[in-house]
C-alpha atoms as one frame of an Amber mdcrd trajectory, in Angstrom:
protein
   6.410  -0.566  23.534   9.201   1.976  23.166   8.916   4.926  20.797  12.068
   3.797  18.957  10.387   0.494  18.154   7.268   2.291  16.946   9.330   4.640
  14.760  11.155   1.638  13.320   7.820   0.060  12.424   6.495   3.352  11.029
   9.543   3.366   8.772   8.732  -0.240   7.802   5.206   0.872   6.867   6.756
   3.726   4.899   9.048   1.280   3.064   5.956  -0.819   2.333   4.197   2.263
   0.984   7.078   2.957  -1.373   7.058  -0.672  -2.451   3.288  -0.539  -3.032
   3.695   2.569  -5.166   6.332   0.852  -7.304   4.269  -2.315  -7.668   1.038
  -0.523  -8.553   2.851   1.721 -11.057   4.210  -1.420 -12.699   0.799  -3.103
 -12.688  -0.884   0.015 -14.057   1.345  -0.177 -17.142  -0.086  -3.641 -17.855
  -3.723  -2.481 -17.854  -5.835  -2.229 -20.968  -9.092  -0.886 -19.498  -9.237
   2.916 -19.363 -11.476   2.730 -16.312  -8.980   0.554 -14.449  -6.128   2.857
 -15.451  -8.049   5.765 -13.879  -8.775   3.709 -10.747  -5.113   2.774 -10.384
  -4.176   6.433 -10.791  -6.496   7.321  -7.886  -5.121   4.427  -5.830  -1.577
   5.646  -6.456  -2.595   9.143  -5.354  -3.755   7.661  -2.044  -0.537   5.670
  -1.671   1.501   8.838  -2.209  -0.626  10.620   0.383  -0.039   7.747   2.845
   3.721   7.902   2.267   3.660  11.650   2.903   1.645  11.159   6.118   3.965
   8.412   7.389   6.975  10.597   6.634   5.427  13.381   8.704   4.717  10.965
  11.584   8.331   9.782  11.690   9.533  13.386  11.618   7.121  14.253  14.442
   8.974  11.656  16.517  12.207  13.576  15.734  13.555  10.716  13.620  14.665
  10.436  10.006  12.135   8.810   7.667  13.295   6.303   5.068  13.343   7.656
   1.530  12.718   4.473  -0.448  11.691   0.824  -0.167  15.153  -0.230   1.027
  17.325  -3.010  -0.389  14.853  -5.781   0.457  11.966  -3.757  -0.963  13.832
  -2.956  -4.152  14.726  -6.628  -4.614  11.128  -7.669  -3.954   9.874  -5.047
  -6.412  12.312  -6.273  -9.053  11.100  -9.857  -8.614   7.475  -8.688  -8.809
   8.179  -6.681 -11.962   9.699  -9.759 -13.581   6.566 -11.701 -12.627   4.478
  -8.866 -14.115   5.894  -9.715 -17.525   3.786 -12.882 -17.368   0.583 -10.882
 -16.831  -1.436 -10.816 -20.019  -4.810  -9.320 -19.073  -6.601  -6.989 -16.684
  -7.953  -9.870 -14.617  -4.421 -11.025 -13.798  -3.417  -7.449 -12.932  -6.355
  -7.279 -10.524  -5.424 -10.610  -8.952  -1.895  -9.337  -8.266  -3.211  -6.032
  -6.929  -5.587  -7.813  -4.524  -2.720  -9.969  -3.278  -0.644  -6.854  -2.538
  -3.559  -5.112  -0.822  -4.029  -8.127   1.451  -0.378  -7.769   2.473  -0.838
  -4.039   3.162  -3.955  -4.645   5.274  -2.119  -7.299   7.272   0.835  -4.939
   7.889  -1.447  -2.210   9.266  -3.312  -4.706  11.466  -0.029  -6.039  12.880
   1.177  -2.498  13.595  -2.029  -1.700  15.472  -1.828  -4.946  17.475   1.781
  -4.343  18.536   1.464  -0.717  19.599  -0.593   1.136  22.148  -0.803   4.450
  20.291  -1.532   7.511  22.388  -0.862  10.191  19.770  -4.276  11.090  18.334
  -2.848  12.283  15.011  -0.987   8.997  14.582  -4.115   6.995  15.394  -6.083
   9.040  12.846  -3.513   8.562  10.076  -3.110   4.828  10.653  -6.897   4.310
  10.792  -7.373   6.305   7.575  -4.735   4.158   5.891  -6.436   1.016   7.166
  -9.835   2.166   5.889  -8.329   3.213   2.542  -6.627  -0.169   2.139  -9.842
  -2.027   2.938 -11.803   0.184   0.549  -9.230  -0.298  -2.233  -9.235  -4.055
  -1.636 -13.028  -4.115  -1.881 -12.971  -2.047  -5.089 -10.347  -4.292  -6.697
 -12.303  -7.415  -5.753 -15.436  -5.892  -7.277 -13.563  -5.263 -10.524 -12.119
  -8.764 -10.353 -15.658 -10.172 -10.355 -16.605  -7.883 -13.237 -13.552  -8.872
 -15.290 -14.125 -12.571 -14.622 -17.263 -12.567 -16.749
């Protein structure tokens, strides 16, 4: 697949990262548990690191990285924030967070399936993101079990 197509998809992943940051910041505000607030803070730190890494990858390809979630992402975030108003407890926050992590994992998997990546740095960054997303998903599901009791 052409580099321009890969850069376009890297920018899509970057838009998704910005959207994830916005969504998790919104969800974090709904939390009551201090432990979950700390966990979400650490998750957001990773998301910011991912966005920085994706930005660097796009720049390495001599292209301009997107700077936000884009119109569709902003609209989606607005809809999600309206839905967040209906969230009344930490369990519901965790359910929403797991749903968003599943979407992020799927996006990374689709990117890897569509592209034969030869750049070792790009492979490393995408794999780290994939592992982070899977680890975050696992952590959130663990908390979901704990908060279901």
